[in-house]
PDB file of C-alpha atoms in Angstrom:
ATOM      1  CA  MET U  97       0.000   0.000   0.000  1.00  0.00           C
ATOM      2  CA  ASN U  98       1.289   3.458  -0.827  1.00  0.00           C
ATOM      3  CA  ALA U  99       2.323   5.607   2.090  1.00  0.00           C
ATOM      4  CA  PHE U 100       1.052   8.730   0.345  1.00  0.00           C
ATOM      5  CA  THR U 101      -2.004  10.025  -1.419  1.00  0.00           C
ATOM      6  CA  ASP U 102      -2.160  11.000  -5.066  1.00  0.00           C
ATOM      7  CA  SER U 103      -2.302  14.669  -4.147  1.00  0.00           C
ATOM      8  CA  GLU U 104       0.793  14.334  -1.940  1.00  0.00           C
ATOM      9  CA  TRP U 105       2.619  12.636  -4.801  1.00  0.00           C
ATOM     10  CA  LEU U 106       1.570  15.321  -7.265  1.00  0.00           C
ATOM     11  CA  ALA U 107       2.577  18.101  -4.869  1.00  0.00           C
ATOM     12  CA  GLN U 108       5.998  16.537  -4.420  1.00  0.00           C
ATOM     13  CA  GLU U 109       6.366  16.080  -8.179  1.00  0.00           C
ATOM     14  CA  ALA U 110       5.459  19.726  -8.740  1.00  0.00           C
ATOM     15  CA  ALA U 111       8.001  20.846  -6.157  1.00  0.00           C
ATOM     16  CA  PHE U 112      10.761  18.914  -7.918  1.00  0.00           C
ATOM     17  CA  ALA U 113       9.631  20.098 -11.329  1.00  0.00           C
ATOM     18  CA  ALA U 114       9.839  23.691 -10.082  1.00  0.00           C
ATOM     19  CA  ASN U 115      13.437  22.925  -9.062  1.00  0.00           C
ATOM     20  CA  ARG U 116      13.552  25.519  -6.289  1.00  0.00           C
ATOM     21  CA  GLY U 117      14.524  25.568  -2.636  1.00  0.00           C
ATOM     22  CA  HIS U 118      15.239  22.225  -1.007  1.00  0.00           C
ATOM     23  CA  GLU U 119      14.203  20.312  -4.099  1.00  0.00           C
ATOM     24  CA  ALA U 120      16.767  22.184  -6.172  1.00  0.00           C
ATOM     25  CA  GLN U 121      19.418  21.343  -3.582  1.00  0.00           C
ATOM     26  CA  ILE U 122      18.457  17.681  -3.625  1.00  0.00           C
ATOM     27  CA  LEU U 123      18.700  17.544  -7.418  1.00  0.00           C
ATOM     28  CA  LYS U 124      22.048  19.300  -7.298  1.00  0.00           C
ATOM     29  CA  GLY U 125      23.222  16.859  -4.643  1.00  0.00           C
ATOM     30  CA  LEU U 126      22.167  13.902  -6.768  1.00  0.00           C
ATOM     31  CA  LYS U 127      24.054  15.263  -9.757  1.00  0.00           C
ATOM     32  CA  ALA U 128      27.184  15.745  -7.701  1.00  0.00           C
ATOM     33  CA  ASP U 129      26.942  12.288  -6.152  1.00  0.00           C
ATOM     34  CA  ALA U 130      29.442   9.862  -7.662  1.00  0.00           C
ATOM     35  CA  PRO U 131      29.768  11.215 -11.201  1.00  0.00           C
ATOM     36  CA  MET U 132      30.762   8.821 -13.959  1.00  0.00           C
ATOM     37  CA  ASP U 133      34.371   7.786 -13.559  1.00  0.00           C
ATOM     38  CA  LEU U 134      35.113   5.805 -16.694  1.00  0.00           C
ATOM     39  CA  SER U 135      38.132   6.684 -18.779  1.00  0.00           C
ATOM     40  CA  ALA U 136      37.715   8.437 -22.116  1.00  0.00           C
ATOM     41  CA  SER U 137      38.946   5.305 -23.849  1.00  0.00           C
ATOM     42  CA  PHE U 138      36.533   2.987 -22.021  1.00  0.00           C
ATOM     43  CA  ALA U 139      34.256   2.436 -25.026  1.00  0.00           C
ATOM     44  CA  ALA U 140      37.163   1.669 -27.358  1.00  0.00           C
ATOM     45  CA  GLU U 141      38.731  -0.695 -24.833  1.00  0.00           C
ATOM     46  CA  VAL U 142      35.516  -2.609 -24.230  1.00  0.00           C
ATOM     47  CA  ALA U 143      34.839  -2.846 -27.957  1.00  0.00           C
ATOM     48  CA  ALA U 144      38.338  -4.218 -28.561  1.00  0.00           C
ATOM     49  CA  LEU U 145      37.957  -6.694 -25.709  1.00  0.00           C
ATOM     50  CA  ALA U 146      34.578  -7.871 -26.994  1.00  0.00           C
ATOM     51  CA  LEU U 147      35.996  -8.483 -30.461  1.00  0.00           C
ATOM     52  CA  HIS U 148      38.986 -10.293 -28.973  1.00  0.00           C
ATOM     53  CA  ARG U 149      36.733 -12.518 -26.895  1.00  0.00           C
ATOM     54  CA  ARG U 150      34.606 -13.350 -29.897  1.00  0.00           C
ATOM     55  CA  ALA U 151      37.687 -14.194 -31.955  1.00  0.00           C
ATOM     56  CA  THR U 152      39.104 -16.451 -29.264  1.00  0.00           C
ATOM     57  CA  ALA U 153      35.815 -17.949 -28.148  1.00  0.00           C
ATOM     58  CA  ALA U 154      35.778 -21.706 -27.572  1.00  0.00           C
ATOM     59  CA  PRO U 155      34.716 -23.708 -30.628  1.00  0.00           C
ATOM     60  CA  LYS U 156      31.115 -24.752 -30.827  1.00  0.00           C
ATOM     61  CA  ALA U 157      30.073 -27.859 -28.989  1.00  0.00           C
ATOM     62  CA  ASN U 158      30.507 -31.114 -30.871  1.00  0.00           C
ATOM     63  CA  SER U 159      27.694 -32.243 -33.066  1.00  0.00           C
ATOM     64  CA  ARG U 160      25.801 -35.386 -32.173  1.00  0.00           C
ATOM     65  CA  PHE U 161      27.682 -37.285 -34.916  1.00  0.00           C
ATOM     66  CA  GLU U 162      31.019 -36.160 -33.486  1.00  0.00           C
ATOM     67  CA  ASN U 163      29.945 -37.206 -30.017  1.00  0.00           C
ATOM     68  CA  TRP U 164      28.942 -40.598 -31.342  1.00  0.00           C
ATOM     69  CA  LEU U 165      32.296 -40.987 -33.081  1.00  0.00           C
ATOM     70  CA  SER U 166      34.092 -40.053 -29.869  1.00  0.00           C
ATOM     71  CA  LEU U 167      32.174 -42.705 -27.993  1.00  0.00           C
ATOM     72  CA  LEU U 168      32.962 -45.273 -30.658  1.00  0.00           C
ATOM     73  CA  ALA U 169      36.644 -44.323 -30.575  1.00  0.00           C
ATOM     74  CA  ALA U 170      36.690 -44.647 -26.802  1.00  0.00           C
ATOM     75  CA  CYS U 171      35.084 -48.098 -26.989  1.00  0.00           C
ATOM     76  CA  LEU U 172      37.568 -49.250 -29.594  1.00  0.00           C
ATOM     77  CA  LEU U 173      40.482 -47.902 -27.579  1.00  0.00           C
ATOM     78  CA  VAL U 174      39.247 -49.723 -24.478  1.00  0.00           C
ATOM     79  CA  GLY U 175      38.787 -52.916 -26.474  1.00  0.00           C
ATOM     80  CA  ALA U 176      42.178 -52.689 -28.150  1.00  0.00           C
ATOM     81  CA  GLY U 177      43.912 -51.675 -24.932  1.00  0.00           C
ATOM     82  CA  GLY U 178      42.290 -54.497 -23.012  1.00  0.00           C
ATOM     83  CA  ALA U 179      43.279 -57.005 -25.700  1.00  0.00           C
ATOM     84  CA  ALA U 180      46.856 -55.720 -25.707  1.00  0.00           C
ATOM     85  CA  LEU U 181      47.062 -56.219 -21.933  1.00  0.00           C
ATOM     86  CA  GLY U 182      45.588 -59.670 -22.185  1.00  0.00           C
ATOM     87  CA  PHE U 183      42.113 -58.839 -20.926  1.00  0.00           C
ATOM     88  CA  ASP U 184      39.113 -59.795 -22.939  1.00  0.00           C
ATOM     89  CA  THR U 185      36.842 -56.827 -22.472  1.00  0.00           C
ATOM     90  CA  GLY U 186      34.409 -58.232 -24.961  1.00  0.00           C
ATOM     91  CA  LEU U 187      34.875 -55.207 -27.158  1.00  0.00           C
ATOM     92  CA  GLY U 188      38.053 -56.543 -28.724  1.00  0.00           C
ATOM     93  CA  THR U 189      36.435 -59.892 -29.405  1.00  0.00           C
ATOM     94  CA  ALA U 190      33.405 -58.228 -30.905  1.00  0.00           C
ATOM     95  CA  MET U 191      35.606 -56.012 -33.053  1.00  0.00           C
ATOM     96  CA  ARG U 192      37.633 -58.947 -34.340  1.00  0.00           C
ATOM     97  CA  ALA U 193      34.447 -60.850 -35.105  1.00  0.00           C
ATOM     98  CA  ALA U 194      33.008 -57.873 -36.947  1.00  0.00           C
ATOM     99  CA  LEU U 195      36.160 -57.419 -38.991  1.00  0.00           C
ATOM    100  CA  ASP U 196      36.272 -61.133 -39.828  1.00  0.00           C
ATOM    101  CA  ALA U 197      32.724 -60.980 -41.056  1.00  0.00           C
ATOM    102  CA  HIS U 198      33.113 -57.672 -42.913  1.00  0.00           C
ATOM    103  CA  PRO U 199      36.756 -57.062 -43.778  1.00  0.00           C
ATOM    104  CA  VAL U 200      37.671 -53.410 -44.272  1.00  0.00           C
ATOM    105  CA  PRO U 201      39.377 -52.829 -47.633  1.00  0.00           C
ATOM    106  CA  ASP U 202      43.036 -51.826 -47.156  1.00  0.00           C
ATOM    107  CA  PHE U 203      42.618 -48.438 -48.782  1.00  0.00           C
ATOM    108  CA  LEU U 204      40.041 -47.412 -46.128  1.00  0.00           C
ATOM    109  CA  TRP U 205      42.246 -48.045 -43.103  1.00  0.00           C
ATOM    110  CA  PRO U 206      44.094 -44.675 -43.183  1.00  0.00           C
ATOM    111  CA  ALA U 207      40.814 -42.799 -43.484  1.00  0.00           C
ATOM    112  CA  LEU U 208      39.276 -44.802 -40.640  1.00  0.00           C
ATOM    113  CA  ALA U 209      42.312 -44.246 -38.442  1.00  0.00           C
ATOM    114  CA  ALA U 210      42.236 -40.507 -39.156  1.00  0.00           C
ATOM    115  CA  LEU U 211      38.523 -40.344 -38.419  1.00  0.00           C
ATOM    116  CA  LEU U 212      38.885 -42.133 -35.105  1.00  0.00           C
ATOM    117  CA  ALA U 213      41.899 -40.051 -34.122  1.00  0.00           C
ATOM    118  CA  ALA U 214      40.102 -36.815 -34.994  1.00  0.00           C
ATOM    119  CA  SER U 215      37.037 -37.787 -33.006  1.00  0.00           C
ATOM    120  CA  ALA U 216      39.221 -38.682 -30.030  1.00  0.00           C
ATOM    121  CA  GLY U 217      41.056 -35.361 -30.326  1.00  0.00           C
ATOM    122  CA  LEU U 218      44.363 -36.977 -31.366  1.00  0.00           C
ATOM    123  CA  PRO U 219      46.599 -35.856 -34.235  1.00  0.00           C
ATOM    124  CA  ASN U 220      45.977 -37.462 -37.584  1.00  0.00           C
ATOM    125  CA  PRO U 221      48.166 -40.591 -37.650  1.00  0.00           C
ATOM    126  CA  SER U 222      48.234 -40.576 -41.414  1.00  0.00           C
ATOM    127  CA  PRO U 223      48.589 -37.086 -42.907  1.00  0.00           C
ATOM    128  CA  LYS U 224      47.702 -38.344 -46.333  1.00  0.00           C
ATOM    129  CA  ALA U 225      44.302 -39.533 -45.185  1.00  0.00           C
ATOM    130  CA  PRO U 226      41.378 -37.562 -46.616  1.00  0.00           C
ATOM    131  CA  ILE U 227      40.250 -36.213 -43.226  1.00  0.00           C
TER     132      ILE U 227
ATOM    133  CA  MET M 227      13.239   2.647 -31.288  1.00  0.00           C
ATOM    134  CA  ASP M 228      14.261   2.525 -34.950  1.00  0.00           C
ATOM    135  CA  GLN M 229      17.638   4.033 -34.183  1.00  0.00           C
ATOM    136  CA  ASP M 230      18.135   1.480 -31.429  1.00  0.00           C
ATOM    137  CA  GLN M 231      17.357  -1.403 -33.749  1.00  0.00           C
ATOM    138  CA  ALA M 232      19.588   0.029 -36.448  1.00  0.00           C
ATOM    139  CA  LEU M 233      22.461   0.301 -34.006  1.00  0.00           C
ATOM    140  CA  ALA M 234      21.878  -3.226 -32.715  1.00  0.00           C
ATOM    141  CA  ALA M 235      21.788  -4.539 -36.287  1.00  0.00           C
ATOM    142  CA  ALA M 236      25.029  -2.714 -37.098  1.00  0.00           C
ATOM    143  CA  VAL M 237      26.725  -4.309 -34.089  1.00  0.00           C
ATOM    144  CA  LEU M 238      25.447  -7.747 -35.051  1.00  0.00           C
ATOM    145  CA  ARG M 239      26.724  -7.243 -38.615  1.00  0.00           C
ATOM    146  CA  GLY M 240      30.128  -6.435 -37.127  1.00  0.00           C
ATOM    147  CA  GLU M 241      30.156  -2.923 -38.574  1.00  0.00           C
ATOM    148  CA  PRO M 242      33.372  -1.184 -37.481  1.00  0.00           C
ATOM    149  CA  GLY M 243      32.815   1.267 -34.660  1.00  0.00           C
ATOM    150  CA  ALA M 244      29.187   0.285 -34.068  1.00  0.00           C
ATOM    151  CA  PHE M 245      29.738  -1.413 -30.727  1.00  0.00           C
ATOM    152  CA  GLU M 246      31.962   1.394 -29.530  1.00  0.00           C
ATOM    153  CA  ARG M 247      29.146   3.808 -30.387  1.00  0.00           C
ATOM    154  CA  LEU M 248      26.703   1.684 -28.409  1.00  0.00           C
ATOM    155  CA  VAL M 249      28.992   1.743 -25.386  1.00  0.00           C
ATOM    156  CA  GLN M 250      29.464   5.500 -25.617  1.00  0.00           C
ATOM    157  CA  GLN M 251      25.724   6.081 -25.793  1.00  0.00           C
ATOM    158  CA  HIS M 252      24.885   3.998 -22.751  1.00  0.00           C
ATOM    159  CA  GLN M 253      27.933   4.039 -20.497  1.00  0.00           C
ATOM    160  CA  ARG M 254      26.616   6.855 -18.312  1.00  0.00           C
ATOM    161  CA  LEU M 255      23.361   5.039 -17.627  1.00  0.00           C
ATOM    162  CA  VAL M 256      25.192   1.784 -16.901  1.00  0.00           C
ATOM    163  CA  TRP M 257      27.601   3.584 -14.606  1.00  0.00           C
ATOM    164  CA  HIS M 258      24.764   5.189 -12.649  1.00  0.00           C
ATOM    165  CA  ILE M 259      22.912   1.910 -12.231  1.00  0.00           C
ATOM    166  CA  VAL M 260      25.926  -0.083 -11.129  1.00  0.00           C
ATOM    167  CA  GLN M 261      27.521   2.604  -9.002  1.00  0.00           C
ATOM    168  CA  ARG M 262      24.325   3.408  -7.151  1.00  0.00           C
ATOM    169  CA  THR M 263      23.801  -0.273  -6.469  1.00  0.00           C
ATOM    170  CA  VAL M 264      27.247  -1.536  -5.484  1.00  0.00           C
ATOM    171  CA  ARG M 265      28.719   1.783  -4.315  1.00  0.00           C
ATOM    172  CA  HIS M 266      32.307   0.836  -4.994  1.00  0.00           C
ATOM    173  CA  THR M 267      34.257   2.539  -7.746  1.00  0.00           C
ATOM    174  CA  GLU M 268      36.606  -0.294  -8.737  1.00  0.00           C
ATOM    175  CA  ASP M 269      33.843  -2.890  -8.696  1.00  0.00           C
ATOM    176  CA  THR M 270      31.681  -0.517 -10.696  1.00  0.00           C
ATOM    177  CA  ARG M 271      34.299  -0.212 -13.418  1.00  0.00           C
ATOM    178  CA  ASP M 272      34.620  -3.992 -13.665  1.00  0.00           C
ATOM    179  CA  LEU M 273      30.865  -4.467 -13.720  1.00  0.00           C
ATOM    180  CA  CYS M 274      30.411  -1.803 -16.393  1.00  0.00           C
ATOM    181  CA  GLN M 275      32.876  -3.673 -18.560  1.00  0.00           C
ATOM    182  CA  GLU M 276      31.187  -6.983 -17.805  1.00  0.00           C
ATOM    183  CA  THR M 277      27.803  -5.488 -18.662  1.00  0.00           C
ATOM    184  CA  PHE M 278      28.892  -4.401 -22.113  1.00  0.00           C
ATOM    185  CA  LEU M 279      30.657  -7.686 -22.810  1.00  0.00           C
ATOM    186  CA  ARG M 280      27.449  -9.478 -21.846  1.00  0.00           C
ATOM    187  CA  VAL M 281      25.488  -7.135 -24.103  1.00  0.00           C
ATOM    188  CA  HIS M 282      27.878  -7.901 -26.951  1.00  0.00           C
ATOM    189  CA  THR M 283      27.366 -11.645 -26.689  1.00  0.00           C
ATOM    190  CA  SER M 284      23.598 -11.560 -26.221  1.00  0.00           C
ATOM    191  CA  LEU M 285      22.562  -8.632 -28.386  1.00  0.00           C
ATOM    192  CA  HIS M 286      20.933 -11.037 -30.838  1.00  0.00           C
ATOM    193  CA  GLN M 287      18.280 -11.539 -28.148  1.00  0.00           C
ATOM    194  CA  TYR M 288      17.254  -7.878 -28.292  1.00  0.00           C
ATOM    195  CA  ARG M 289      13.904  -7.751 -30.054  1.00  0.00           C
ATOM    196  CA  GLY M 290      13.272  -4.035 -29.987  1.00  0.00           C
ATOM    197  CA  GLU M 291      10.341  -4.394 -27.596  1.00  0.00           C
ATOM    198  CA  SER M 292      11.848  -1.745 -25.311  1.00  0.00           C
ATOM    199  CA  ARG M 293      14.429   0.957 -25.768  1.00  0.00           C
ATOM    200  CA  LEU M 294      17.930  -0.430 -26.167  1.00  0.00           C
ATOM    201  CA  GLY M 295      18.969   1.607 -23.129  1.00  0.00           C
ATOM    202  CA  THR M 296      16.310  -0.097 -21.022  1.00  0.00           C
ATOM    203  CA  TRP M 297      17.435  -3.514 -22.226  1.00  0.00           C
ATOM    204  CA  ILE M 298      21.083  -2.733 -21.438  1.00  0.00           C
ATOM    205  CA  ALA M 299      20.070  -1.254 -18.083  1.00  0.00           C
ATOM    206  CA  ARG M 300      18.372  -4.531 -17.176  1.00  0.00           C
ATOM    207  CA  VAL M 301      21.611  -6.397 -17.880  1.00  0.00           C
ATOM    208  CA  ALA M 302      23.560  -3.918 -15.764  1.00  0.00           C
ATOM    209  CA  TYR M 303      21.087  -4.057 -12.894  1.00  0.00           C
ATOM    210  CA  SER M 304      20.971  -7.841 -12.776  1.00  0.00           C
ATOM    211  CA  LEU M 305      24.785  -8.044 -12.823  1.00  0.00           C
ATOM    212  CA  ALA M 306      25.013  -5.470 -10.038  1.00  0.00           C
ATOM    213  CA  LEU M 307      22.444  -7.334  -7.951  1.00  0.00           C
ATOM    214  CA  ARG M 308      24.250 -10.632  -8.465  1.00  0.00           C
ATOM    215  CA  HIS M 309      27.460  -8.941  -7.416  1.00  0.00           C
ATOM    216  CA  LEU M 310      25.790  -7.751  -4.205  1.00  0.00           C
ATOM    217  CA  GLU M 311      24.402 -11.231  -3.550  1.00  0.00           C
ATOM    218  CA  ARG M 312      27.850 -12.758  -3.985  1.00  0.00           C
ATOM    219  CA  ARG M 313      29.149 -10.334  -1.416  1.00  0.00           C
ATOM    220  CA  GLY M 314      26.363 -11.258   0.951  1.00  0.00           C
ATOM    221  CA  ASN M 315      24.479  -8.013   0.337  1.00  0.00           C
ATOM    222  CA  THR M 316      27.158  -6.108   2.150  1.00  0.00           C
ATOM    223  CA  ALA M 317      28.271  -3.612  -0.391  1.00  0.00           C
ATOM    224  CA  THR M 318      31.477  -1.892   0.535  1.00  0.00           C
ATOM    225  CA  ILE M 319      30.331   1.634   1.008  1.00  0.00           C
ATOM    226  CA  GLU M 320      33.086   4.035   0.189  1.00  0.00           C
ATOM    227  CA  PRO M 321      33.286   6.786   2.757  1.00  0.00           C
ATOM    228  CA  PRO M 322      31.853  10.102   1.664  1.00  0.00           C
ATOM    229  CA  ALA M 323      34.276  12.909   0.974  1.00  0.00           C
ATOM    230  CA  SER M 324      33.886  14.187   4.486  1.00  0.00           C
ATOM    231  CA  ASP M 325      31.835  13.176   7.465  1.00  0.00           C
ATOM    232  CA  GLU M 326      32.592  16.234   9.470  1.00  0.00           C
ATOM    233  CA  ALA M 327      29.566  18.169   8.232  1.00  0.00           C
ATOM    234  CA  ASP M 328      27.184  15.378   8.919  1.00  0.00           C
ATOM    235  CA  THR M 329      25.755  16.827  12.087  1.00  0.00           C
ATOM    236  CA  PRO M 330      24.470  20.383  12.161  1.00  0.00           C
ATOM    237  CA  THR M 331      26.056  21.137  15.518  1.00  0.00           C
ATOM    238  CA  GLN M 332      29.528  20.753  14.036  1.00  0.00           C
ATOM    239  CA  TRP M 333      28.974  23.553  11.579  1.00  0.00           C
ATOM    240  CA  GLU M 334      30.982  26.679  12.140  1.00  0.00           C
ATOM    241  CA  PRO M 335      31.515  29.616   9.785  1.00  0.00           C
ATOM    242  CA  ALA M 336      35.091  29.682   8.550  1.00  0.00           C
ATOM    243  CA  THR M 337      35.386  33.433   8.029  1.00  0.00           C
ATOM    244  CA  PRO M 338      33.406  36.427   9.179  1.00  0.00           C
ATOM    245  CA  THR M 339      32.568  37.839   5.744  1.00  0.00           C
ATOM    246  CA  ASP M 340      29.015  37.258   4.525  1.00  0.00           C
ATOM    247  CA  ALA M 341      29.844  36.051   1.016  1.00  0.00           C
ATOM    248  CA  VAL M 342      32.359  33.497   2.157  1.00  0.00           C
ATOM    249  CA  GLU M 343      30.064  32.488   4.965  1.00  0.00           C
ATOM    250  CA  ALA M 344      27.269  31.839   2.505  1.00  0.00           C
ATOM    251  CA  GLN M 345      29.597  29.825   0.282  1.00  0.00           C
ATOM    252  CA  VAL M 346      30.763  27.735   3.180  1.00  0.00           C
ATOM    253  CA  ALA M 347      27.169  27.185   4.226  1.00  0.00           C
ATOM    254  CA  THR M 348      26.331  25.956   0.732  1.00  0.00           C
ATOM    255  CA  GLN M 349      29.295  23.612   0.735  1.00  0.00           C
ATOM    256  CA  GLN M 350      28.342  22.303   4.154  1.00  0.00           C
ATOM    257  CA  THR M 351      24.783  21.746   2.997  1.00  0.00           C
ATOM    258  CA  GLN M 352      25.951  19.877  -0.082  1.00  0.00           C
ATOM    259  CA  ARG M 353      28.238  17.723   2.021  1.00  0.00           C
ATOM    260  CA  ALA M 354      25.459  16.917   4.439  1.00  0.00           C
ATOM    261  CA  LEU M 355      23.242  16.048   1.507  1.00  0.00           C
ATOM    262  CA  HIS M 356      25.958  13.918  -0.042  1.00  0.00           C
ATOM    263  CA  ASN M 357      26.270  11.965   3.179  1.00  0.00           C
ATOM    264  CA  ALA M 358      22.515  11.541   3.374  1.00  0.00           C
ATOM    265  CA  ILE M 359      22.359  10.256  -0.218  1.00  0.00           C
ATOM    266  CA  ALA M 360      25.239   7.888   0.486  1.00  0.00           C
ATOM    267  CA  ARG M 361      23.344   6.462   3.433  1.00  0.00           C
ATOM    268  CA  LEU M 362      20.186   5.719   1.510  1.00  0.00           C
ATOM    269  CA  GLU M 363      19.572   2.080   0.762  1.00  0.00           C
ATOM    270  CA  PRO M 364      20.895   1.105  -2.692  1.00  0.00           C
ATOM    271  CA  LEU M 365      17.438   0.690  -4.205  1.00  0.00           C
ATOM    272  CA  PRO M 366      15.973   4.117  -3.361  1.00  0.00           C
ATOM    273  CA  ARG M 367      19.274   5.723  -4.309  1.00  0.00           C
ATOM    274  CA  LEU M 368      19.159   3.977  -7.678  1.00  0.00           C
ATOM    275  CA  LEU M 369      15.519   4.930  -8.219  1.00  0.00           C
ATOM    276  CA  LEU M 370      16.231   8.584  -7.467  1.00  0.00           C
ATOM    277  CA  THR M 371      19.101   8.496  -9.950  1.00  0.00           C
ATOM    278  CA  LEU M 372      17.125   6.836 -12.725  1.00  0.00           C
ATOM    279  CA  TYR M 373      14.168   9.144 -12.233  1.00  0.00           C
ATOM    280  CA  HIS M 374      15.895  12.468 -11.728  1.00  0.00           C
ATOM    281  CA  LEU M 375      19.259  12.154 -13.454  1.00  0.00           C
ATOM    282  CA  GLU M 376      18.503   9.768 -16.292  1.00  0.00           C
ATOM    283  CA  GLU M 377      14.954  11.125 -16.478  1.00  0.00           C
ATOM    284  CA  LEU M 378      13.478   7.709 -17.158  1.00  0.00           C
ATOM    285  CA  ALA M 379       9.728   7.231 -16.897  1.00  0.00           C
ATOM    286  CA  ILE M 380       8.374   5.224 -13.985  1.00  0.00           C
ATOM    287  CA  GLY M 381       7.319   2.523 -16.479  1.00  0.00           C
ATOM    288  CA  GLU M 382      10.861   2.161 -17.806  1.00  0.00           C
ATOM    289  CA  ILE M 383      12.272   1.987 -14.294  1.00  0.00           C
ATOM    290  CA  ALA M 384       9.743  -0.749 -13.583  1.00  0.00           C
ATOM    291  CA  GLN M 385      11.041  -2.697 -16.595  1.00  0.00           C
ATOM    292  CA  ILE M 386      14.623  -2.391 -15.407  1.00  0.00           C
ATOM    293  CA  THR M 387      14.058  -3.244 -11.766  1.00  0.00           C
ATOM    294  CA  HIS M 388      11.063  -5.592 -12.139  1.00  0.00           C
ATOM    295  CA  LEU M 389       9.277  -3.611  -9.433  1.00  0.00           C
ATOM    296  CA  PRO M 390       5.642  -2.510  -9.555  1.00  0.00           C
ATOM    297  CA  GLU M 391       5.199   1.155 -10.425  1.00  0.00           C
ATOM    298  CA  GLY M 392       3.498   1.831  -7.092  1.00  0.00           C
ATOM    299  CA  THR M 393       6.517   0.497  -5.213  1.00  0.00           C
ATOM    300  CA  ILE M 394       8.836   2.714  -7.220  1.00  0.00           C
ATOM    301  CA  LYS M 395       6.707   5.773  -6.502  1.00  0.00           C
ATOM    302  CA  SER M 396       6.614   4.846  -2.865  1.00  0.00           C
ATOM    303  CA  HIS M 397      10.415   4.603  -2.666  1.00  0.00           C
ATOM    304  CA  LEU M 398      10.792   7.895  -4.502  1.00  0.00           C
ATOM    305  CA  PHE M 399       8.274   9.639  -2.278  1.00  0.00           C
ATOM    306  CA  ARG M 400       9.848   8.411   0.946  1.00  0.00           C
ATOM    307  CA  SER M 401      13.467   9.057  -0.002  1.00  0.00           C
ATOM    308  CA  ARG M 402      12.719  12.546  -1.329  1.00  0.00           C
ATOM    309  CA  LYS M 403      10.798  13.326   1.831  1.00  0.00           C
ATOM    310  CA  GLN M 404      13.677  11.988   3.912  1.00  0.00           C
ATOM    311  CA  LEU M 405      16.221  14.155   2.101  1.00  0.00           C
ATOM    312  CA  ARG M 406      13.963  17.212   2.329  1.00  0.00           C
ATOM    313  CA  GLY M 407      13.468  16.616   6.031  1.00  0.00           C
ATOM    314  CA  LEU M 408      17.196  16.400   6.513  1.00  0.00           C
ATOM    315  CA  LEU M 409      17.754  19.694   4.740  1.00  0.00           C
ATOM    316  CA  GLU M 410      15.013  21.398   6.722  1.00  0.00           C
ATOM    317  CA  ALA M 411      16.388  20.134  10.003  1.00  0.00           C
ATOM    318  CA  TRP M 412      19.923  20.981   9.035  1.00  0.00           C
ATOM    319  CA  GLN M 413      19.197  24.498   7.861  1.00  0.00           C
ATOM    320  CA  GLY M 414      16.827  25.127  10.728  1.00  0.00           C
ATOM    321  CA  THR M 415      19.557  24.521  13.268  1.00  0.00           C
ATOM    322  CA  ARG M 416      22.231  26.473  11.450  1.00  0.00           C
ATOM    323  CA  PRO M 417      23.464  29.570  13.240  1.00  0.00           C
TER     324      PRO M 417
END
């Protein structure tokens, strides 16, 4: 609930609009209170910083396909790593079975390796690969 | 409104100098909002910068439904409030220029001449007023600034602060009355 009536509000508004006496002093006091203290070059500095931030912004989040590839690469790495250490994680066995059933043509191996490396964030193991 | 949208579009297109122009046009308003809220000069500078960086990254969300200044002011106000919350609502209040004139009884004319006496009295009054403004709560202080210095309409202030218009009027009425009462009391007890 308002602590004043409409007429009180209007009277106060009129007093400030007239800008005389105490009201004038209050307005003057407000103007003098903490004036803007930004440097003359503030706008240019902020603009430069904003452009810099945009230029160096983190790359966009991976697409769903890239996420899927990363997951696949991780699974294959776990499977291969497990097999190399003598553990049968199941993934290695499944991979070998899949490759036995559907052999990958030799010319596709570099591309596949590059794809898996890229999705796992590793350098391309075969620079000549198309990816 | 058209000019605002044109400026926003220029910034989004990456037009050279457009964002700098936007900052120049609104930096005073942003300063007033943040400074009146957090009351700390260094923090205010940082928050002003943060406000404009935030504006730069989210300007595509500006739909032109309000003035660009109002939209930017909302960003500034919410950042300033969050800053206060992080500090546990205990804004570091910088001391006013001088506390010595705070109480009327401490006032004494510096020289016997009338002109100088009057000047000193004015300075003392302004200092007392400054102290009184500094001691207002952040919200009424901000509302007084937006209404009287930035000359924003009550409706625009309501958009920035998310307060009902009646509440804003109430704050304005009370704080103006408080400041007027202080001046009356102060000048009434002057020698």
